[in-house]
CSV table of N, CA and C in Angstrom, one decimal:
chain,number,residue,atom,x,y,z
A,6,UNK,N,9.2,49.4,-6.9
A,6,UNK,CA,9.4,49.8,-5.5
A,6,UNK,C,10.9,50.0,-5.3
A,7,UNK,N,11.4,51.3,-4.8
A,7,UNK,CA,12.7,51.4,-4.6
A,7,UNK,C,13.1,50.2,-3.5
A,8,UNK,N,14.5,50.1,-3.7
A,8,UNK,CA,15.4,49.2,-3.2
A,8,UNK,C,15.3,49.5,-1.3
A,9,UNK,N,15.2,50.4,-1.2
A,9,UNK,CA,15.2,51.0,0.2
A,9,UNK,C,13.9,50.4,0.8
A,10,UNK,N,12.9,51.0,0.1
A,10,UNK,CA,11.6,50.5,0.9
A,10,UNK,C,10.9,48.8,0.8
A,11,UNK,N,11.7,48.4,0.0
A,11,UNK,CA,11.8,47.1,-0.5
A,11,UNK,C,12.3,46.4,1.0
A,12,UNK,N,14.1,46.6,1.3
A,12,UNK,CA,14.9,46.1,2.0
A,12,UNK,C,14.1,46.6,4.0
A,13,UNK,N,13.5,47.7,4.3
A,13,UNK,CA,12.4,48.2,5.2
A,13,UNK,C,11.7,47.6,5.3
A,14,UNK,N,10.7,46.8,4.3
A,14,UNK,CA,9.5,46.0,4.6
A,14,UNK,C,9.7,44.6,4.6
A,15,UNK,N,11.2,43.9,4.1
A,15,UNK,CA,10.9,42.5,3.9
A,15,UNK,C,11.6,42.2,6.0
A,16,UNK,N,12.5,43.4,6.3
A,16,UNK,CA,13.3,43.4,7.5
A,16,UNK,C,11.6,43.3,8.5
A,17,UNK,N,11.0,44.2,8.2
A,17,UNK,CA,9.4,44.1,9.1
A,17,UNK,C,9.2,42.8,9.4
A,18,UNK,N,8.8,42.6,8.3
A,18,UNK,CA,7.8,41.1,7.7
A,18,UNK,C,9.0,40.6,9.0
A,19,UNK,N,9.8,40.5,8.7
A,19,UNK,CA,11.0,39.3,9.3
A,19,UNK,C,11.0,39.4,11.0
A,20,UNK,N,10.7,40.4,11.2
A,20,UNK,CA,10.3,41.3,12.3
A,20,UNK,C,9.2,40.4,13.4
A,21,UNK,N,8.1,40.8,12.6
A,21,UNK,CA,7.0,40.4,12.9
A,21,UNK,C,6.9,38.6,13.0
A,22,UNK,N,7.7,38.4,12.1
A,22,UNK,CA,7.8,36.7,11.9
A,22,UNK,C,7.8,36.1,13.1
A,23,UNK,N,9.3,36.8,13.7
A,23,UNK,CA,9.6,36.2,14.8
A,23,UNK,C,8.6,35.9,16.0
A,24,UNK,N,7.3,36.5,16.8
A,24,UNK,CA,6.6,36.6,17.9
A,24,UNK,C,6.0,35.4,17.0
A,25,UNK,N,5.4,36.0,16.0
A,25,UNK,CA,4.2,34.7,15.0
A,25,UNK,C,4.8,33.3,15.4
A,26,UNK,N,5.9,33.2,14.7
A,26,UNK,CA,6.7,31.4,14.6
A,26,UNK,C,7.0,31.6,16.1
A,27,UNK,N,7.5,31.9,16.5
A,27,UNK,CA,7.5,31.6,18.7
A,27,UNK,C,6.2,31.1,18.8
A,28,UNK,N,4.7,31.5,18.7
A,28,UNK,CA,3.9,31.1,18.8
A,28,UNK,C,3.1,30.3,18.4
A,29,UNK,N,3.6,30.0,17.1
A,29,UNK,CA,3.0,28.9,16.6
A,29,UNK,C,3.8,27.9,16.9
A,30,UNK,N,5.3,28.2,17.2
A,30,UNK,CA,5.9,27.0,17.6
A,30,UNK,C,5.6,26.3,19.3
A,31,UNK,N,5.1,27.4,19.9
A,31,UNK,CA,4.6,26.9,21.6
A,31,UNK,C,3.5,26.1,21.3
A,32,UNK,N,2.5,26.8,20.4
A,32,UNK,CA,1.3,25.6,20.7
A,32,UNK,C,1.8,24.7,20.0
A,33,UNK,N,2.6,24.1,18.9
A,33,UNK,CA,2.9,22.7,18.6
A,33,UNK,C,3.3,21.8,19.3
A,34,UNK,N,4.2,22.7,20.3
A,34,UNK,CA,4.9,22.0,21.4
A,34,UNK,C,4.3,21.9,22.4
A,35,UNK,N,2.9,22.3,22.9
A,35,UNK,CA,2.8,22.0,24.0
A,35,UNK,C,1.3,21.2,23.7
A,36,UNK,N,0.6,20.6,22.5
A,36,UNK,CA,-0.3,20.3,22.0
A,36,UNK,C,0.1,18.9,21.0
A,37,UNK,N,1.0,19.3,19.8
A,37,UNK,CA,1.8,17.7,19.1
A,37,UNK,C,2.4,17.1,19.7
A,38,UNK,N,3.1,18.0,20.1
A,38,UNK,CA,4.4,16.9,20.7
A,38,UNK,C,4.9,17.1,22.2
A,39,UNK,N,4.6,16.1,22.7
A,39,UNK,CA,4.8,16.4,24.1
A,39,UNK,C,6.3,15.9,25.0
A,40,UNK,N,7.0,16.0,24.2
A,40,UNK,CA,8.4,16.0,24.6
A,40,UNK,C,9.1,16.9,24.4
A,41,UNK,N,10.0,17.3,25.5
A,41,UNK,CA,10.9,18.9,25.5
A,41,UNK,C,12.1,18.5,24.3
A,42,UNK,N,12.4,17.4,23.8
A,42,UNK,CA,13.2,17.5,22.8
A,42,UNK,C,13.0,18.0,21.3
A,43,UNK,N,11.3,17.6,21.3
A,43,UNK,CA,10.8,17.7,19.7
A,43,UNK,C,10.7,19.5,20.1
A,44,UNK,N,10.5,19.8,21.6
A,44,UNK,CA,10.2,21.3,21.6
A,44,UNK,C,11.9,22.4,21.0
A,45,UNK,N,12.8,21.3,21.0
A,45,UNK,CA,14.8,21.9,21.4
A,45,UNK,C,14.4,22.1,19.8
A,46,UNK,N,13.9,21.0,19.1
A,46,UNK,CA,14.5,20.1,17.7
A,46,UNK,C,13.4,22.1,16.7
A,47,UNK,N,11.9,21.7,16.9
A,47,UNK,CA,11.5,22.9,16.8
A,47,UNK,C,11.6,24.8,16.7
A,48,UNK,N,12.5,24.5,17.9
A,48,UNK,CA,13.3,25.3,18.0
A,48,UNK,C,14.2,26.1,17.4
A,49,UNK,N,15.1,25.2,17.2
A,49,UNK,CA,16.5,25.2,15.9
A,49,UNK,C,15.8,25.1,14.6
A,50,UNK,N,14.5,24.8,14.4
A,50,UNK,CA,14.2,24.7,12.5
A,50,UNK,C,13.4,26.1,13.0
A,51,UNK,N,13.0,26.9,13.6
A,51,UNK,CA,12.7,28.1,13.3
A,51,UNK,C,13.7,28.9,13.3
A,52,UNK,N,14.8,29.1,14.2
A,52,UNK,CA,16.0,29.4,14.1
A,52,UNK,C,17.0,29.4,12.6
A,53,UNK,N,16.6,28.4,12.2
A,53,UNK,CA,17.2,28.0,11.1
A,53,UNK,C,16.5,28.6,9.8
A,54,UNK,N,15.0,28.6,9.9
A,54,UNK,CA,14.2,29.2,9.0
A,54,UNK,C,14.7,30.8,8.5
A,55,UNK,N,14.9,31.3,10.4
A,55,UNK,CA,14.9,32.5,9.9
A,55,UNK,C,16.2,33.6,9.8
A,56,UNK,N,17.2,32.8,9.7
A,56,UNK,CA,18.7,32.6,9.5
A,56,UNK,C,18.0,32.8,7.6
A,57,UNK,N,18.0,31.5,6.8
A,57,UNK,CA,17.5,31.4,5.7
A,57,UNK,C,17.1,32.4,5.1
A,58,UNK,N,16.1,33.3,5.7
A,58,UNK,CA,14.8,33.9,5.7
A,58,UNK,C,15.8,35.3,5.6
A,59,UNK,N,16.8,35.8,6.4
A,59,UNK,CA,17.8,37.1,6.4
A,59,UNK,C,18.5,36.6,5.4
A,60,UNK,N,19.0,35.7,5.6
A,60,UNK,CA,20.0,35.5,3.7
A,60,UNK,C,19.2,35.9,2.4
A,61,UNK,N,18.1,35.6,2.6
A,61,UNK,CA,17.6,36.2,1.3
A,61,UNK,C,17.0,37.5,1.1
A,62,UNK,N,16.6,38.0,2.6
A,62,UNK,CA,16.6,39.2,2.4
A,62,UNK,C,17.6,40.3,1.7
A,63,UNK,N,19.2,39.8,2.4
A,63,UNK,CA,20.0,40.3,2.3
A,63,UNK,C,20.6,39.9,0.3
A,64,UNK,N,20.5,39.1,0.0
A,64,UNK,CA,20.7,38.9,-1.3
A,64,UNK,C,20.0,39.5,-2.2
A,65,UNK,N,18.4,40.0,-2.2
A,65,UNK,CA,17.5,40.0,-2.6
A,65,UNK,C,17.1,41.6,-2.6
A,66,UNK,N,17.5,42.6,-1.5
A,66,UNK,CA,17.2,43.4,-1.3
A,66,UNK,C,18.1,44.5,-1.2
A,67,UNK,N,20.0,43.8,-0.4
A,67,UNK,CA,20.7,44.8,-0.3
A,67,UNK,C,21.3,44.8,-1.7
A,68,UNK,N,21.6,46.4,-2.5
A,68,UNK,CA,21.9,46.4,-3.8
A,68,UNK,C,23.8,46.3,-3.9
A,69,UNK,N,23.8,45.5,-4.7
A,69,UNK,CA,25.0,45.1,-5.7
A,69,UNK,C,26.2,46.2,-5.5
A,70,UNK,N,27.2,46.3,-5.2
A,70,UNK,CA,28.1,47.0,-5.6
A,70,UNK,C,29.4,46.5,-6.1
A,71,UNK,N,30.1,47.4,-7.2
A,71,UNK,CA,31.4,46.6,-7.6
A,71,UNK,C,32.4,46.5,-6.9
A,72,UNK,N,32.9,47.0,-5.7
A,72,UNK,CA,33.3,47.4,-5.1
A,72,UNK,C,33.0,46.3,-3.6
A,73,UNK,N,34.1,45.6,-3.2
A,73,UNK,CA,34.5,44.6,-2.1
A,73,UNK,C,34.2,44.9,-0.9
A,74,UNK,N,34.6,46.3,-0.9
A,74,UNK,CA,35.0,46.7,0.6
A,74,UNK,C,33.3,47.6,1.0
A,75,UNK,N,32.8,47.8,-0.2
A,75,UNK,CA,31.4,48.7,0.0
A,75,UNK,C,30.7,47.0,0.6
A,76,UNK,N,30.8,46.3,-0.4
A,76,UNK,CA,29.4,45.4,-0.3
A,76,UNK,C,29.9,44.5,1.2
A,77,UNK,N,31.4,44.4,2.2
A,77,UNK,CA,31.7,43.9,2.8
A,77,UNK,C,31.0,44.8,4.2
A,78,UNK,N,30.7,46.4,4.0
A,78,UNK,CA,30.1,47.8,4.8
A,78,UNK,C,29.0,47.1,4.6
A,79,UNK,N,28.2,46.6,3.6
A,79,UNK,CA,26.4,46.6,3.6
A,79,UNK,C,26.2,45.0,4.3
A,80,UNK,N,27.3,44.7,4.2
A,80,UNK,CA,26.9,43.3,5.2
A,80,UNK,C,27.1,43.2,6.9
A,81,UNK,N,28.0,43.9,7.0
A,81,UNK,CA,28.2,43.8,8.8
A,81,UNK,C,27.2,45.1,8.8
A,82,UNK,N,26.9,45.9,8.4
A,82,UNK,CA,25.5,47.0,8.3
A,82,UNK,C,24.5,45.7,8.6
A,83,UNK,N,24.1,45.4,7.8
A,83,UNK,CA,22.8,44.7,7.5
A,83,UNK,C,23.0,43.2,8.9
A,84,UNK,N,24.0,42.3,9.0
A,84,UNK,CA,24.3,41.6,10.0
A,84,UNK,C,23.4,42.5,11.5
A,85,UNK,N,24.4,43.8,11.5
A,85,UNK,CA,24.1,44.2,13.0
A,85,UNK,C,22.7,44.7,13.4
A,86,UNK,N,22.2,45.4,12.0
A,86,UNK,CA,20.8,45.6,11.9
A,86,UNK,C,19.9,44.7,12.5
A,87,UNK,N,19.9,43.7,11.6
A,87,UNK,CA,19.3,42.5,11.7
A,87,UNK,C,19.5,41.7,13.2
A,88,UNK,N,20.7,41.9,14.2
A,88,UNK,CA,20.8,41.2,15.3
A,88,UNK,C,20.2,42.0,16.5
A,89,UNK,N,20.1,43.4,16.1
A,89,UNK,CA,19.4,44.4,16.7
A,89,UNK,C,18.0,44.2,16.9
A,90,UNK,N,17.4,44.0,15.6
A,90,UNK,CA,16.0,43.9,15.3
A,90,UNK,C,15.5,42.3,15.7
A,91,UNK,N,16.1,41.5,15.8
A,91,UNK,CA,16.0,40.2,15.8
A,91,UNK,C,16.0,40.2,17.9
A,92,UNK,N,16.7,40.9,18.4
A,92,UNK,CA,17.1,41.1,19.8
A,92,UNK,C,15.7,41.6,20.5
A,93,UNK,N,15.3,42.6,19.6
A,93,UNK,CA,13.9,43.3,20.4
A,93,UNK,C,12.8,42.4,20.0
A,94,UNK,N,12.5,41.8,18.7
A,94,UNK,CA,12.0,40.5,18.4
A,94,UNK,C,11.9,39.8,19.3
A,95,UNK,N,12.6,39.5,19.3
A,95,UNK,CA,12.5,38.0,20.2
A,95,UNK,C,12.3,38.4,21.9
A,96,UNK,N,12.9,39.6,22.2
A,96,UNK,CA,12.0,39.9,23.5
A,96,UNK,C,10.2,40.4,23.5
A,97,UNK,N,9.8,40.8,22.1
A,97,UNK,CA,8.3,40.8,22.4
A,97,UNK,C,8.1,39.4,22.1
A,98,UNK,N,8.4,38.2,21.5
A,98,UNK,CA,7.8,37.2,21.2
A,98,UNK,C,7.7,36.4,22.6
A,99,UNK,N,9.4,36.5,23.5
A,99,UNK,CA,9.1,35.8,24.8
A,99,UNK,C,7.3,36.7,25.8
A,100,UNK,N,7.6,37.5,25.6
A,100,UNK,CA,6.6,38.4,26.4
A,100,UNK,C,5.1,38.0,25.8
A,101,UNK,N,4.9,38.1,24.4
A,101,UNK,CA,3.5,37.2,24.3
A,101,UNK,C,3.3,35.8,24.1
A,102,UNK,N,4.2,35.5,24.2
A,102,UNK,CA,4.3,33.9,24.8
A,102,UNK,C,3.3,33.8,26.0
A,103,UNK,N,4.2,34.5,26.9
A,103,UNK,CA,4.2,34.6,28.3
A,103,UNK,C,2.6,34.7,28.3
A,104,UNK,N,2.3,36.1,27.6
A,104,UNK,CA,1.1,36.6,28.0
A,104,UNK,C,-0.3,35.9,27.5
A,105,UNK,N,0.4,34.8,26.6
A,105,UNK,CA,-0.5,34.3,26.2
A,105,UNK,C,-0.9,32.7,26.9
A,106,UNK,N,0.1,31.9,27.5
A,106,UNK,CA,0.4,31.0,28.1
A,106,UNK,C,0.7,31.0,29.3
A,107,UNK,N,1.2,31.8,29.3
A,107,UNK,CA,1.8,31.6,31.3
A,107,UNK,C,3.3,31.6,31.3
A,108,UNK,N,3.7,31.3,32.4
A,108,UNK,CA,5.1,30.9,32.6
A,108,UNK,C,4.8,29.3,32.7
């Protein structure tokens, strides 16, 4: 698989992650654990997951160059991408929350 369509589909997946883990993390929280802190604590380990989860995209996907100043371009590239995509993410994940739960 070229590197391109490689680095496209793992950004999806990561994409898609986000609404999925919002919602699997609501019903834990409002079904396991019934305290708004384990809900804060939950929170931050999917946050954290998917922090994790872009680092290895980006290790894994964006390609190698010898050159400092290129691979220093494919990172604030890939950063802004990712905070873009991660932005509209997380606004459909609040929305089927919502739609799925309530306010």
């Amino acid at each position: 698989m070229k590197p391109g369509w490689r680095l496209g589909l793992n950004v999806a997946a990561w994409t898609v992650a986000i609404p999925i883990l919002g919602i699997i993390g609501s019903v834990l929280g409002k079904t396991m654990f019934r305290s708004g802190e384990a809900e804060v604590i939950m929170a931050h380990a999917i946050e954290v997951v998917l922090v994790l989860w872009a680092a290895v995209i980006y290790w894994r996907c964006v390609p190698s160059t010898p050159s400092v100043l290129r691979r220093a371009i494919y990172l604030a590239l890939f950063v802004a991408t990712m905070l873009v995509v991660g932005y509209f993410a997380l606004g459909a994940a609040v929305m089927v929350v919502v739609l799925l739960f309530g306010l």
